Short mmCIF file of C-alpha atoms in Angstrom, two decimals:
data_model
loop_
_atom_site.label_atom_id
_atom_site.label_comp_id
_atom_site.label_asym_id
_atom_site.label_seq_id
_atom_site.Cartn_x
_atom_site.Cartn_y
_atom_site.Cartn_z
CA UNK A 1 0.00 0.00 0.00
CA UNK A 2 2.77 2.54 0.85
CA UNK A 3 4.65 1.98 -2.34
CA UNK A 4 1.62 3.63 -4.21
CA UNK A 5 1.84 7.08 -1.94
CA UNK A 6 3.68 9.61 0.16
CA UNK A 7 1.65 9.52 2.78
CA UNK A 8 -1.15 6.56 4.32
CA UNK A 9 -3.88 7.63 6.07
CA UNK A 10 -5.45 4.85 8.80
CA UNK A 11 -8.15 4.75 10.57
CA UNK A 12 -8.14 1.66 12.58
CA UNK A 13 -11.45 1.29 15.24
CA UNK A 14 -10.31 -0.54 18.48
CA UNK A 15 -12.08 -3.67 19.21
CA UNK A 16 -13.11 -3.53 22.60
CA UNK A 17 -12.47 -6.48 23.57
CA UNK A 18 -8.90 -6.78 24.73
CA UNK A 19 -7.65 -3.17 26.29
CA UNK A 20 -4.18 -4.10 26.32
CA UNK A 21 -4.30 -5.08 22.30
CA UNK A 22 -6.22 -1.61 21.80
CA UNK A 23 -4.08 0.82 23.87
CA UNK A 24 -0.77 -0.32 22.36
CA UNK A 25 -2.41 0.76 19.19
CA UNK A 26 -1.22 -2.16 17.33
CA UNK A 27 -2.98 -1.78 14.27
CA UNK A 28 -1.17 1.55 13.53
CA UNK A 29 2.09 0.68 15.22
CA UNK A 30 2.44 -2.10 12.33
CA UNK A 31 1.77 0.54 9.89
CA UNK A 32 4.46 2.97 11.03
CA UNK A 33 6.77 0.22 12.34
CA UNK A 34 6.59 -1.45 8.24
CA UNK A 35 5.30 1.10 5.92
CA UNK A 36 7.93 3.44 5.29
CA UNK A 37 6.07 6.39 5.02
CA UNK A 38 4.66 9.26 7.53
CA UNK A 39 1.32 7.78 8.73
CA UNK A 40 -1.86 10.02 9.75
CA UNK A 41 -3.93 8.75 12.26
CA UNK A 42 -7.79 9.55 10.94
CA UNK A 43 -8.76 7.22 14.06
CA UNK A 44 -7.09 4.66 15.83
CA UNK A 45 -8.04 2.05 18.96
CA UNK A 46 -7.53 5.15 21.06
CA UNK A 47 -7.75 8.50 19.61
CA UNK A 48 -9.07 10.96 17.27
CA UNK A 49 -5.80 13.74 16.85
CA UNK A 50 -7.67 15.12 13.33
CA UNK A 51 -10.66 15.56 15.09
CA UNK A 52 -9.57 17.03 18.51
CA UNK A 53 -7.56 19.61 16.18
CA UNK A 54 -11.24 20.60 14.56
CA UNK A 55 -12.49 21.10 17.68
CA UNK A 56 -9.62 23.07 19.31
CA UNK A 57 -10.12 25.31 15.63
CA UNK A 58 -13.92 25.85 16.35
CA UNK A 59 -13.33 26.78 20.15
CA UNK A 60 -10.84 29.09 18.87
CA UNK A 61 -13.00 30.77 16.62
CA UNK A 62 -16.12 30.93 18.29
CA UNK A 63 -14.37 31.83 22.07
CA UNK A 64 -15.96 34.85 23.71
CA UNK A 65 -13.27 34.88 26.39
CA UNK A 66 -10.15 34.29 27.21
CA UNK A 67 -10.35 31.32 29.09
CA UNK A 68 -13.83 29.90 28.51
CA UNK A 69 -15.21 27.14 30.36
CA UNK A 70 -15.58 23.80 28.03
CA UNK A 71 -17.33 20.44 29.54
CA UNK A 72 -17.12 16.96 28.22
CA UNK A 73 -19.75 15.62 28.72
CA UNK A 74 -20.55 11.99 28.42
CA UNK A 75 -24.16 11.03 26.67
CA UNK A 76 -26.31 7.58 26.16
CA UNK A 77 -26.04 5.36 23.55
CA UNK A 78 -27.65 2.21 23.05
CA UNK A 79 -24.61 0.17 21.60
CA UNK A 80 -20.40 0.31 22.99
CA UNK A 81 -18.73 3.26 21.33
CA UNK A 82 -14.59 3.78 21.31
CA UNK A 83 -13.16 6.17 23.91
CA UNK A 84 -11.09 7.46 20.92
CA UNK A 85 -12.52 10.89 20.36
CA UNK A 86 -13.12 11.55 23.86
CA UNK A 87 -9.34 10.76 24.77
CA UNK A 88 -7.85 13.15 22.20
CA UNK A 89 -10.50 15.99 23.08
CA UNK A 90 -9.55 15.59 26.54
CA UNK A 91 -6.25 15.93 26.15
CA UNK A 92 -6.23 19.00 23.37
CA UNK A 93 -8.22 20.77 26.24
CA UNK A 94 -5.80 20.02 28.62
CA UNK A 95 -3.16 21.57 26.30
CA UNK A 96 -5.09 24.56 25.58
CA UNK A 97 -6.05 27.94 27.42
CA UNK A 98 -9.41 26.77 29.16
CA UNK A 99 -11.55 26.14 31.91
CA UNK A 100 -11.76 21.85 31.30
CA UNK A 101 -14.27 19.73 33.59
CA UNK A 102 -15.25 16.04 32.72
CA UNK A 103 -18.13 15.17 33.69
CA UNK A 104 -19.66 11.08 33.01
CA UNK A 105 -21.78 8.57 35.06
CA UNK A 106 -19.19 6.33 37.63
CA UNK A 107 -17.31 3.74 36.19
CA UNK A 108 -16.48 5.54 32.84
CA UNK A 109 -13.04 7.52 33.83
CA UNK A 110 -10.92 7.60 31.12
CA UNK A 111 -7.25 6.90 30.75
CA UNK A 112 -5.00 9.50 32.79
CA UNK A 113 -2.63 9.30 29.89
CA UNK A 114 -5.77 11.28 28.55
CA UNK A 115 -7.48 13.11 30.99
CA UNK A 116 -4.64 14.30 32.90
CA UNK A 117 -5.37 16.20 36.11
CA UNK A 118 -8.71 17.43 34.31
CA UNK A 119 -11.52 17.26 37.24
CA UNK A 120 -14.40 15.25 36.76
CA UNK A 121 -17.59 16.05 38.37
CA UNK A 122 -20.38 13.01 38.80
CA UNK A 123 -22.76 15.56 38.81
CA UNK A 124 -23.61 16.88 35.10
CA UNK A 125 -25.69 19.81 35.86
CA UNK A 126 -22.84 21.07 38.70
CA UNK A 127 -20.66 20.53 36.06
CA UNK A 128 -22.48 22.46 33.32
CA UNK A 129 -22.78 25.51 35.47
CA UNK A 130 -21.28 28.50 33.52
CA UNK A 131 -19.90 26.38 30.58
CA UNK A 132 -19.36 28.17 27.36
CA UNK A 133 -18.81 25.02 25.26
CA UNK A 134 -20.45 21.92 26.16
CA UNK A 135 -18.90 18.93 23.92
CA UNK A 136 -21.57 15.50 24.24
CA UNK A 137 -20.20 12.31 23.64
CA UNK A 138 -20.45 8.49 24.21
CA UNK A 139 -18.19 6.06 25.02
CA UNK A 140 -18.17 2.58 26.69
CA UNK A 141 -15.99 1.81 29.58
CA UNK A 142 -12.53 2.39 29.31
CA UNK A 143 -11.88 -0.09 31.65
CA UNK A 144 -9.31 1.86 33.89
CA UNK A 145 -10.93 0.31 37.69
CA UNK A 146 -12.31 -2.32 36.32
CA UNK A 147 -10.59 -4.11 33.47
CA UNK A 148 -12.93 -6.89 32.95
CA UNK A 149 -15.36 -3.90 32.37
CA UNK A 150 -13.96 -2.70 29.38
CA UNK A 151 -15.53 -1.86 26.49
CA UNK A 152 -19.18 -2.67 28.31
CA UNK A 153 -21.82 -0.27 28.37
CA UNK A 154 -22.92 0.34 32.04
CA UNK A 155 -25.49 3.12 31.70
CA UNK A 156 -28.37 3.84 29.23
CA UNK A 157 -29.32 6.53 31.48
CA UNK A 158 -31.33 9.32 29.48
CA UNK A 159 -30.93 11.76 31.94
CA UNK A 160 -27.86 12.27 30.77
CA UNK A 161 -29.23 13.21 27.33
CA UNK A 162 -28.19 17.21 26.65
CA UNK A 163 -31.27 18.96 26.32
CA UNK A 164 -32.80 22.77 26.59
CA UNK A 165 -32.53 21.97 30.61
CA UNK A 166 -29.05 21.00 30.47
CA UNK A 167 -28.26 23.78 28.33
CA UNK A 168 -30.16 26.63 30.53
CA UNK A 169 -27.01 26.81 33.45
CA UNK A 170 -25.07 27.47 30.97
CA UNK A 171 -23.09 30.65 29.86
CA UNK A 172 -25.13 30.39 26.68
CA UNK A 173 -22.74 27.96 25.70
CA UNK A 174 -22.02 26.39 22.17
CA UNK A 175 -23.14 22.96 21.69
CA UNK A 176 -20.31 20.60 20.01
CA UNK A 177 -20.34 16.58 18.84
CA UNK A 178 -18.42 14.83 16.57
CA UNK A 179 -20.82 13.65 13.83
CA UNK A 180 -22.87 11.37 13.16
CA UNK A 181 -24.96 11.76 15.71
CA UNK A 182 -28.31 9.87 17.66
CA UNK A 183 -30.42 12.82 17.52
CA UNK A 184 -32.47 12.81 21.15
CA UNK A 185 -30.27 10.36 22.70
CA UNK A 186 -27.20 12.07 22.62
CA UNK A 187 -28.33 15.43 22.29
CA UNK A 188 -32.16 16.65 21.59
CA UNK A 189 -33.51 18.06 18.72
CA UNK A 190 -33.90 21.64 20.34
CA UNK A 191 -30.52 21.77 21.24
CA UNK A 192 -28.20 20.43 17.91
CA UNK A 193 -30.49 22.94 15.71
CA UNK A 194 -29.85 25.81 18.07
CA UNK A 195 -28.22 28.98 16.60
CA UNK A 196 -25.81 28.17 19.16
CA UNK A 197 -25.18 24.64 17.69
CA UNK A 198 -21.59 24.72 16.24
CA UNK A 199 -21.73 21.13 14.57
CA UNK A 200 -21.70 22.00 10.97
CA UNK A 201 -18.52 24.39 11.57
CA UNK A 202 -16.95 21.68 13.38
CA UNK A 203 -17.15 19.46 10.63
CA UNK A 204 -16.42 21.65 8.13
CA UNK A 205 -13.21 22.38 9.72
CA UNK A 206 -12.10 17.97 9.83
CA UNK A 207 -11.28 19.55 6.05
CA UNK A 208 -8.85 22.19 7.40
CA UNK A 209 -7.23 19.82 10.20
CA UNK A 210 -6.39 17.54 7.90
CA UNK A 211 -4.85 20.08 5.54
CA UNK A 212 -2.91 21.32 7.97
CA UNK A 213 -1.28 18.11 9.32
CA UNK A 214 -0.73 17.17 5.40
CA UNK A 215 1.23 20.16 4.55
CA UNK A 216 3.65 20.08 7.34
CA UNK A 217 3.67 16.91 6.50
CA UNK A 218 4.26 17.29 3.38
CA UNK A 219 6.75 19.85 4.06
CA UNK A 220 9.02 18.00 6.31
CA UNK A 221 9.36 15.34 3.50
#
């Protein structure tokens, strides 16, 4: 595959079913370890760097502050999701000139490689208090108590479900998520077609990530 390009782009999904196999990224390791050629990561088993940088571009332009207040929140879903774009948003934010708070039901910590010293709150309306972006996303357990747990889902709980309630304690924040979404599950209708709903610009700017990373890339050759 390499000998037809400059640069391969992977996207790999972890399996979740063996952390250990996942987390040592193995899947991309063998690329980079026998391809011969830069490698771009457009997923792996454990992060989403393209993605994060999309989302680091949108806060950026749509920041009212200097330091704004931005919560990860964690959403339902009804099937187990990656922790891949969770783990790379969390630890952009942590790199990055803002407020961060992580905020998910018990049992679905993520990886301190990833979340750093970033405070989590149990509480998702305490943590939603005064946020100016609110980022909603699922993912199954990372495992990082409870290894036998990993990759399970352990809460359906709708409650958790961003809506105009969640939304109200909020600075008038900006709503964020990844795309694709499950409209009313992970966020509600009223919310993800808000003016205030920055998920169009967020995907529009995957296109300028990517660019980015290609031309140093590309640069450096």
């Amino acid at each position: 595959m390499t000998s037809y390009c400059d640069i391969i782009a992977i996207r790999s999904f972890a399996g979740l079913r063996d952390r250990e196999y996942d987390y040592n990224e193995t899947v991309l390791r063998q690329f980079v370890e026998y391809g011969g050629k830069p490698v771009i990561s457009l997923e792996s088993a454990t992060v989403h760097p393209c993605q994060a940088f999309a989302d680091l571009i949108t806060i950026e332009e749509y920041r009212k502050k200097k330091r704004p207040k931005v919560v990860l929140t964690w959403a339902p879903h009804p099937r187990a999701l990656p922790q891949a774009v969770p783990n790379s948003f969390a630890e952009w934010m942590n790199a990055a000139d803002v407020d961060f708070v992580i905020t998910h039901p018990r049992g679905y910590e993520l990886d301190p490689a990833f979340a750093g010293n970033a405070p989590v709150e149990y509480d998702q309306m305490k943590a939603l208090e005064g946020a100016d972006f609110v980022y909603a996303k699922n993912w199954s357990c990372p495992g990082v108590t409870d290894p036998a747990q990993y990759g399970q889902v352990l809460s359906k709980d709708m409650g958790w479900t961003v809506d105009a309630k969640h939304m109200a304690v909020t600075n008038n924040a900006y709503f964020m998520h990844c795309l694709p979404v499950r409209r009313n599950m992970i966020v509600s209708d009223e919310v993800i077609d808000a003016p205030t709903s920055l998920v169009i610009p967020e995907a529009a700017n995957r296109a300028v990530s990517a660019q980015v990373v290609m031309k140093r890339m590309l640069e450096s050759l």
